[in-house]
Coordinates of C-alpha atoms and ligand atoms in Angstrom, one line a residue:
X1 CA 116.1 6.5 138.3
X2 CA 115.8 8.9 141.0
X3 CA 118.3 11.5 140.0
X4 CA 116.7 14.7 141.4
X5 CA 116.4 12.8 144.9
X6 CA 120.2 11.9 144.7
X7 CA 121.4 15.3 143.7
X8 CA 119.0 16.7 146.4
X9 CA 120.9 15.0 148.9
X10 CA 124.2 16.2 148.1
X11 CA 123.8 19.3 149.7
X12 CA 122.8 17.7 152.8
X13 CA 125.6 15.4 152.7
X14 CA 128.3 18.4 152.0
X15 CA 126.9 20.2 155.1
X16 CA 127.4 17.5 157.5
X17 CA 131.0 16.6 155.8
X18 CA 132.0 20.4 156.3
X19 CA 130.5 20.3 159.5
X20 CA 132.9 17.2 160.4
X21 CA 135.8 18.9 159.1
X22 CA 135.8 22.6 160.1
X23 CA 134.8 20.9 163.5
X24 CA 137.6 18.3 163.8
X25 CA 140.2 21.2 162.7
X26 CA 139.1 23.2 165.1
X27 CA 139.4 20.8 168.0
X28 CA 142.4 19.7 166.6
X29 CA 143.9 22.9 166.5
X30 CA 142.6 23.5 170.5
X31 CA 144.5 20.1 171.7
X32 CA 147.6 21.4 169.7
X33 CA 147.7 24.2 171.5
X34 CA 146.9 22.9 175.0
X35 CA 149.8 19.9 174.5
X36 CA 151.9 22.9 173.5
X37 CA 151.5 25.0 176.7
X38 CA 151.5 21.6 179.1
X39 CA 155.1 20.5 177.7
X40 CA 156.7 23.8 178.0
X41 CA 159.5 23.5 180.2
X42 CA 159.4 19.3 179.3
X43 CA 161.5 19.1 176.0
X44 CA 162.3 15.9 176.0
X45 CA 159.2 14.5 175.6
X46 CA 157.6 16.4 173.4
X47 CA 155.2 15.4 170.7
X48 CA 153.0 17.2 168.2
X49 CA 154.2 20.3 166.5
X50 CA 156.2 21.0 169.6
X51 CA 157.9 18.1 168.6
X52 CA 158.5 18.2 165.1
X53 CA 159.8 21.9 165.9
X54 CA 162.2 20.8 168.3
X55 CA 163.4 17.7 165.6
X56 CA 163.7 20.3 163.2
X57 CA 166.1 22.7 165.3
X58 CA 167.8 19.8 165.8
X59 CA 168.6 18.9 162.1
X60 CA 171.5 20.5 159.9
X61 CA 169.2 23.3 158.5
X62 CA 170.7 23.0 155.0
X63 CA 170.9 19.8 154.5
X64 CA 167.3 18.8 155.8
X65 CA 165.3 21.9 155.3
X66 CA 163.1 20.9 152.6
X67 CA 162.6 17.7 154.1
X68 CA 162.1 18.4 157.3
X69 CA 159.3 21.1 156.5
X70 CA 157.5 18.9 154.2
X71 CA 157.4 16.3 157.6
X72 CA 156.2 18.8 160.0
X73 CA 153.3 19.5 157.6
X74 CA 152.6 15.6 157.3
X75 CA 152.4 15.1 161.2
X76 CA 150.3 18.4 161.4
X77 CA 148.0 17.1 158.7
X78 CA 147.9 13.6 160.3
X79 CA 147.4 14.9 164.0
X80 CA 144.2 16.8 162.7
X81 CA 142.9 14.1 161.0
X82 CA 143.4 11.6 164.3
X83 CA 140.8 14.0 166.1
X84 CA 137.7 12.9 167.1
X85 CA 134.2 14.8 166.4
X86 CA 131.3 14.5 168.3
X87 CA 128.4 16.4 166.6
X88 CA 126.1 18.0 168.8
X89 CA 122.7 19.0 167.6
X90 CA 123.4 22.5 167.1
X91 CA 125.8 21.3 164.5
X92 CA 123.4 19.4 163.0
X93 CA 120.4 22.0 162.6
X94 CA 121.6 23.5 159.4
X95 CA 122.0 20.7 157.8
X96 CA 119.0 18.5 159.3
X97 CA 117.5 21.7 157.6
X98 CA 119.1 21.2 154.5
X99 CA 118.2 17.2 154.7
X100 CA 114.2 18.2 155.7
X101 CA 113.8 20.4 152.2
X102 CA 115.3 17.5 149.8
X103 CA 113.3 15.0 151.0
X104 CA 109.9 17.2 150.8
X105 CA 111.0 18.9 147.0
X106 CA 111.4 15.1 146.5
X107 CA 108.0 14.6 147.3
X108 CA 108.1 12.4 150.4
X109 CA 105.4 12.9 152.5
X110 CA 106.1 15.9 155.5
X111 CA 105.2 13.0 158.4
X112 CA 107.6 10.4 157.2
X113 CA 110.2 13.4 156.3
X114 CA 110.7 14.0 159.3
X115 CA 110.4 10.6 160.6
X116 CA 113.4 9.9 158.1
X117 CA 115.4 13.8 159.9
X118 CA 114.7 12.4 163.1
X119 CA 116.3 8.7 162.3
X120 CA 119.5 10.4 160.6
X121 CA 119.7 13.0 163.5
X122 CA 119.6 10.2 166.0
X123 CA 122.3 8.3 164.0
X124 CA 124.8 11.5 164.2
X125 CA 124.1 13.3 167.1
X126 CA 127.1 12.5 170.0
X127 CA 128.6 9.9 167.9
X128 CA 132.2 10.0 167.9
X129 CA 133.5 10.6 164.5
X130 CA 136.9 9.9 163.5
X131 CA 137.2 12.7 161.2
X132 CA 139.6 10.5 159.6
X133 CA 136.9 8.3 158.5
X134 CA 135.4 8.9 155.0
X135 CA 132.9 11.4 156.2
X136 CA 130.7 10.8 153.2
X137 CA 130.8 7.5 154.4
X138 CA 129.6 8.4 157.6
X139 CA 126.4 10.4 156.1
X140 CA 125.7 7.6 154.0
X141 CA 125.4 5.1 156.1
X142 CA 123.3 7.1 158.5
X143 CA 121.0 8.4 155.6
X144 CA 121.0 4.5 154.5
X145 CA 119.8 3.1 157.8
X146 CA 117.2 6.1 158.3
X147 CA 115.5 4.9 154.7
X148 CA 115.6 1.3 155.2
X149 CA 113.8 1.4 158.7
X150 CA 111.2 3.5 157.1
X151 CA 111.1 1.5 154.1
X152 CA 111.2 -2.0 155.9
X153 CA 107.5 -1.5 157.8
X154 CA 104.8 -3.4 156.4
X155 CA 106.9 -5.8 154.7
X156 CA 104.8 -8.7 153.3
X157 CA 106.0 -11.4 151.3
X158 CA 103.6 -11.9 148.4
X159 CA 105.2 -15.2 146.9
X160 CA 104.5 -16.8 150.5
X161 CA 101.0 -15.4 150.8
X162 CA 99.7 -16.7 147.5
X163 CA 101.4 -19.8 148.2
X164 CA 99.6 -20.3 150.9
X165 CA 96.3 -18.8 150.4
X166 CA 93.3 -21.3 149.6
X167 CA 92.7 -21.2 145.7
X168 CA 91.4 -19.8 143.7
X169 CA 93.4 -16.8 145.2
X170 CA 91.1 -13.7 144.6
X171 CA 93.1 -10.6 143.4
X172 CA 90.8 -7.6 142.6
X173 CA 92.9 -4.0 141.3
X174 CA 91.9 -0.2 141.8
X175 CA 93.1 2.7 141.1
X176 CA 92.8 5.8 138.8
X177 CA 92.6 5.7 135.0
X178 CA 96.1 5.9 133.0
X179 CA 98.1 5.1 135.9
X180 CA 99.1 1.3 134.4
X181 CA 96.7 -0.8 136.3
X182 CA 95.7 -2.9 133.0
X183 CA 99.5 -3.6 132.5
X184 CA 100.1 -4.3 136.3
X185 CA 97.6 -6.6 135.9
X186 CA 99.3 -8.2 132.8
X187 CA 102.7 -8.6 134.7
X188 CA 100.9 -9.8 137.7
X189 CA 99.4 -12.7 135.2
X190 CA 103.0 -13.1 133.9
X191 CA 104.9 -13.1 137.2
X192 CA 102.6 -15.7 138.8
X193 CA 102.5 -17.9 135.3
X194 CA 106.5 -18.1 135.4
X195 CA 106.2 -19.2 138.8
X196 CA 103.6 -22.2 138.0
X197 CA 100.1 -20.8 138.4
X198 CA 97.0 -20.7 136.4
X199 CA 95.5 -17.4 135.9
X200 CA 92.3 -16.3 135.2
X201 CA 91.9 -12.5 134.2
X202 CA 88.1 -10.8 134.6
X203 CA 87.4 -7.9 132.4
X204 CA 85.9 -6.0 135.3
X205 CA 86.0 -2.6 133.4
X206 CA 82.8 -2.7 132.3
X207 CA 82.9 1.6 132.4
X208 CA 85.5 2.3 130.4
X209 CA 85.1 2.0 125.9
X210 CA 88.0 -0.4 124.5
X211 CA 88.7 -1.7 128.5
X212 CA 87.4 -5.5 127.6
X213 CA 90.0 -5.4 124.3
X214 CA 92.7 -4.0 125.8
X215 CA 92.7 -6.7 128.7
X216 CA 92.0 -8.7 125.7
X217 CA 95.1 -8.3 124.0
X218 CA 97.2 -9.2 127.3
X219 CA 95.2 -12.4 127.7
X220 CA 96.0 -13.4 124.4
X221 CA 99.6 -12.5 124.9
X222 CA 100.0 -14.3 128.1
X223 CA 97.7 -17.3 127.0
X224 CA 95.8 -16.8 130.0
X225 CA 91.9 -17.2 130.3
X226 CA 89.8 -13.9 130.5
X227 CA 86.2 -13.9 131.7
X228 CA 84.0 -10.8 130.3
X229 CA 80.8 -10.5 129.7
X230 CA 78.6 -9.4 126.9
X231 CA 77.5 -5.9 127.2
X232 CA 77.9 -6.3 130.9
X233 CA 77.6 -3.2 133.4
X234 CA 78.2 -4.9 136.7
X235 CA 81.8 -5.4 137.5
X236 CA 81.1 -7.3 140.6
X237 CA 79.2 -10.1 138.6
X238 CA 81.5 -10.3 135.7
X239 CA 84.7 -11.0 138.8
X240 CA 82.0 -13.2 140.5
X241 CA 82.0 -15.3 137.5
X242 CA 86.3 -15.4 136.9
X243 CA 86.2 -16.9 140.4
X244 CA 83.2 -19.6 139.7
X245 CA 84.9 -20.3 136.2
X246 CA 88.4 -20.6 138.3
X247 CA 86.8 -22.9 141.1
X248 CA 85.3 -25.6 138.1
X249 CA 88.6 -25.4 136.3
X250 CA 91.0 -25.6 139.5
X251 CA 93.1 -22.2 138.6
X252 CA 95.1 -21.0 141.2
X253 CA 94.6 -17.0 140.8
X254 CA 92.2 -14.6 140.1
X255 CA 93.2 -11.3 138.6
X256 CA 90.6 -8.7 138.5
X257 CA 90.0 -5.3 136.6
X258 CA 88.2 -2.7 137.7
X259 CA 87.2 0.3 136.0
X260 CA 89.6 3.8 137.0
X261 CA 87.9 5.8 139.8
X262 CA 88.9 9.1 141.2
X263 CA 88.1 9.3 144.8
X264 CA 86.0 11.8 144.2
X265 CA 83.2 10.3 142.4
X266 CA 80.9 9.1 144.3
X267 CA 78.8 6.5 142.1
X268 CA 82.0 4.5 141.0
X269 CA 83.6 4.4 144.9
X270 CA 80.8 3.1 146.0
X271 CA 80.7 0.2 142.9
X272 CA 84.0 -0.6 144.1
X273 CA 82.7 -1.3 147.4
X274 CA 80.3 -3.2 146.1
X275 CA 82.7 -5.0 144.2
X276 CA 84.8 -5.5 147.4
X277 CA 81.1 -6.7 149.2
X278 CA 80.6 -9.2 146.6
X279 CA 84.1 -10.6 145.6
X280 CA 85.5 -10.4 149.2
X281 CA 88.9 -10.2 147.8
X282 CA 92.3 -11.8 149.7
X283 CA 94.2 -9.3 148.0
X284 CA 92.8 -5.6 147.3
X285 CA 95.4 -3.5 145.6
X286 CA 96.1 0.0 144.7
X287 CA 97.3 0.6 141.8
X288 CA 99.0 4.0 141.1
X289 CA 102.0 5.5 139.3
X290 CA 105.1 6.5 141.4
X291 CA 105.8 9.7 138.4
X292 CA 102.5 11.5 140.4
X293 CA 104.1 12.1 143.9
X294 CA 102.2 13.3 146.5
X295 CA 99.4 12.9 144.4
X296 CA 99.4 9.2 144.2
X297 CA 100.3 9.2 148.2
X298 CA 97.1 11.3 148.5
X299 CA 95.0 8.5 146.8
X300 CA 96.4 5.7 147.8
X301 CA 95.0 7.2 151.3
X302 CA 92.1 8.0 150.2
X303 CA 91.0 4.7 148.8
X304 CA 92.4 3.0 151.6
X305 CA 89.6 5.1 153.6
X306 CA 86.8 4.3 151.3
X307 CA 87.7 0.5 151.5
X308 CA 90.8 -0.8 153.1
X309 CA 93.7 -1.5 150.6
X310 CA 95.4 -4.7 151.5
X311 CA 99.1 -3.0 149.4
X312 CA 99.8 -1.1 146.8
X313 CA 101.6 -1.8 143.2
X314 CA 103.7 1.5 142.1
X315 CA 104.3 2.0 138.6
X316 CA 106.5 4.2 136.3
X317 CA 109.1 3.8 138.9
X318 CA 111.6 4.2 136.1
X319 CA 110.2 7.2 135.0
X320 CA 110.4 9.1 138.6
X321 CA 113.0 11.2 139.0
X322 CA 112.4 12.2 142.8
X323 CA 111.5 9.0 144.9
X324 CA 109.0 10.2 147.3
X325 CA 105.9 8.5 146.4
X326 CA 108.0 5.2 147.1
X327 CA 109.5 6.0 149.9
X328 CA 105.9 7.1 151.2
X329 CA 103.3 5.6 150.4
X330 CA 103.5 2.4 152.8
X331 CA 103.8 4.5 155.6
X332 CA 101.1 6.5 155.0
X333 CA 98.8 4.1 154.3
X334 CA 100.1 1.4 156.4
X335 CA 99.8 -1.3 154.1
X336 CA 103.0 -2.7 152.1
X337 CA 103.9 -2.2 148.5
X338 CA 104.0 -5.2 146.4
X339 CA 105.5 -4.6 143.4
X340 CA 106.8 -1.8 141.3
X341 CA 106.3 -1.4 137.6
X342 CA 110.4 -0.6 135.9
X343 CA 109.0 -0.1 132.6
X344 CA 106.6 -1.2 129.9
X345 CA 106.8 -4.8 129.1
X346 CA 105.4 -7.7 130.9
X347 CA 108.5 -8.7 132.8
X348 CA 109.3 -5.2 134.1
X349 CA 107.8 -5.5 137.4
X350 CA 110.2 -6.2 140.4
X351 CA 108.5 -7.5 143.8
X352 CA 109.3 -5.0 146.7
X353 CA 112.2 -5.4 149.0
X354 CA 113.8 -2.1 150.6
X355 CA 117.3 -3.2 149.9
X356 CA 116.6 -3.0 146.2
X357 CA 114.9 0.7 146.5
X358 CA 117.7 1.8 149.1
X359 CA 120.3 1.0 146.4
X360 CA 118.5 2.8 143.6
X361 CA 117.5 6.0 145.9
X362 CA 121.2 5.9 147.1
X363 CA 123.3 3.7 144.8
X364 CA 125.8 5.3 141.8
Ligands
GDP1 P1 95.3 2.0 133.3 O1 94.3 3.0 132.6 O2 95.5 2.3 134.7 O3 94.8 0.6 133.1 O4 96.7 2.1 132.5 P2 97.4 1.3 131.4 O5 97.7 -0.1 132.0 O6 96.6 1.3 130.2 O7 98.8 2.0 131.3 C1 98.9 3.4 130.9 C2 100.2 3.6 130.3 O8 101.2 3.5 131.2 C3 100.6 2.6 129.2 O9 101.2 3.3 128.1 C4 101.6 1.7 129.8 O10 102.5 1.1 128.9 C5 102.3 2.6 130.8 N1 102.9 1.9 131.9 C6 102.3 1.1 132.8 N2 103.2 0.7 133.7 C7 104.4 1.3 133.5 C8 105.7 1.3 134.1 O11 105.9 0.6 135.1 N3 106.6 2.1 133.5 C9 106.4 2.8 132.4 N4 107.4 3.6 131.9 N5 105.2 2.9 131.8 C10 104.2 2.1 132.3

């Protein structure tokens, strides 16, 4: 999962470690030389190379030499790696560069790119860094709290808002054909069932040939009701109906179909407005898959335009190698992501919650 965004990031990650470490040697090698020159003329306190120098001289040079070089090198090492960095942002540019272009080939959306440089820049910029420190570590945790602040907005708890919603609880799905709205439907039905609710499914596909079966087959499967109609055309009546047929048999959620729509046409956004007019959902979501990018970004905006989205469900998460459209598409439309489809079968759909993203995008 998401193994072109993590190697994409390594090169931004080297650059701020070599940064750190051609930075601390250098400083390190500047306060060397500046205790040097102040204890000239004061040998008996003398510390540093000075020091070790003077320890040396001191010592029976056959008996000690090897041993005595090996510990000059060992205080050297350890007096550079005591110094202290403070990156400024003109170390930073190069690699803030570096970071800018992963994120974008990873298909994260420019604004929230450079939300995400801004956050990390913020997090390094006149910190003091023990260059002792890991300073992988370091770049980690910056990157880390940059992605979880951006991932964190819109949160919305899903569970608690169907628990509390009046019933039935009126669910209607969009999206575009072939994205795995049918099955995100199906692992909706399946999620809320575990947890003790009555579905009710509505074939509201009525454009689509082999639509009503398909939804069919996953009613059958999940041994939930599913209202279609005979030779129906209006989705809107054939959701109307779930929700009556829910009301006189006290189920707690409807879970509505609707047929794919490309923004684009015309006739079939403005059905789903219709749709949206009639049903007056409490929950209209987006469906698209996360493999698409920028491209599913682009319509999840676009339909949230046409008729506000209430969140989002992104599939095929375990299909995308790069990350973007996950780390995106809340913030571009404003509106949370509920779930994300991890695979193919019903229980492969995990509710959202950064921390569980921020260790896939970042984690081993
Ligand atoms: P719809 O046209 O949007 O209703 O799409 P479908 O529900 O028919 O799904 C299209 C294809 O995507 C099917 O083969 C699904 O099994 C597959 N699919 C749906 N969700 C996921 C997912 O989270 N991961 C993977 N790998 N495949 C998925």
């Amino acid at each position: 999962m998401f193994n072109r965004f993590k190697e994409r990031l390594k090169g931004f990650k080297e650059a701020v470690s070599t940064k750190i470490q051609e930075k601390g040697e250098a400083e390190a090698k500047k306060a060397e030389a500046e205790r040097g020159k102040a204890e000239e003329g004061k040998p008996q306190s003398k510390t540093g190379p000075a020091a070790a120098e003077a320890l040396e001289a001191k010592i029976p040079a056959e008996d000690n030499a090897t041993k005595t070089k090996q510990s000059f090198k060992s205080r050297a090492k350890s007096l550079i790696f005591e110094q202290e960095v403070v990156l400024d942002e003109k170390d930073l540019t190069d690699p803030l560069w570096e970071l800018e272009m992963a994120l974008l080939e990873s298909d994260v959306a420019l604004p929230v790119a450079e939300t995400i440089v801004a956050s990390v820049k913020d997090e390094l910029v006149g910190r003091k860094k023990k260059i002792r420190a890991d300073t992988g570590e370091i770049v980690e945790e910056a990157l880390r709290s940059a992605l979880f602040k951006v991932l964190s907005e819109n949160r919305f708890d899903v569970d608690e808002f169907i628990a509390k919603a009046d019933k039935p609880v009126k669910i209607v799905f969009v999206g575009v054909n072939g994205t795995g709205k049918t099955t995100s439907i199906a692992k909706v039905a399946r999620y809320l069932k575990d947890r003790g609710y009555s579905v009710v499914l509505a074939a509201g596909d009525t454009f689509r040939a082999g639509a009503v079966e398909q939804i069919e087959v996953h009613a059958k499967n999940l041994e939930v009701k599913l209202v279609k109609h005979k030779d129906g055309k209006d989705p809107a009546a054939v959701i109307f109906d779930a929700v009556e047929y829910a009301k006189a048999h006290h189920r707690d959620v409807v879970l509505a179909d609707t047929a794919g729509r490309l923004h684009t046409n015309v006739n079939l956004m403005d059905q789903m407005k219709k749709i949206v007019r009639v049903v007056k959902p409490d929950l209209l979501i987006f469906v698209d898959e996360a493999i698409a990018g920028n491209d599913a970004v682009e319509r999840a905006r676009l339909f949230n335009e046409a008729v506000p989205i209430d969140g989002t469900i992104l599939t095929k998460t375990d299909a995308d190698a790069k990350g973007g459209a996950a780390i995106s598409i809340s913030q571009i439309t404003g509106k949370p992501v509920l779930f994300l489809g991890v695979g193919q079968d019903y229980p492969d759909l995990v509710k959202f919650e950064p921390e569980w993203l921020l260790e896939r995008l970042l984690g081993s």
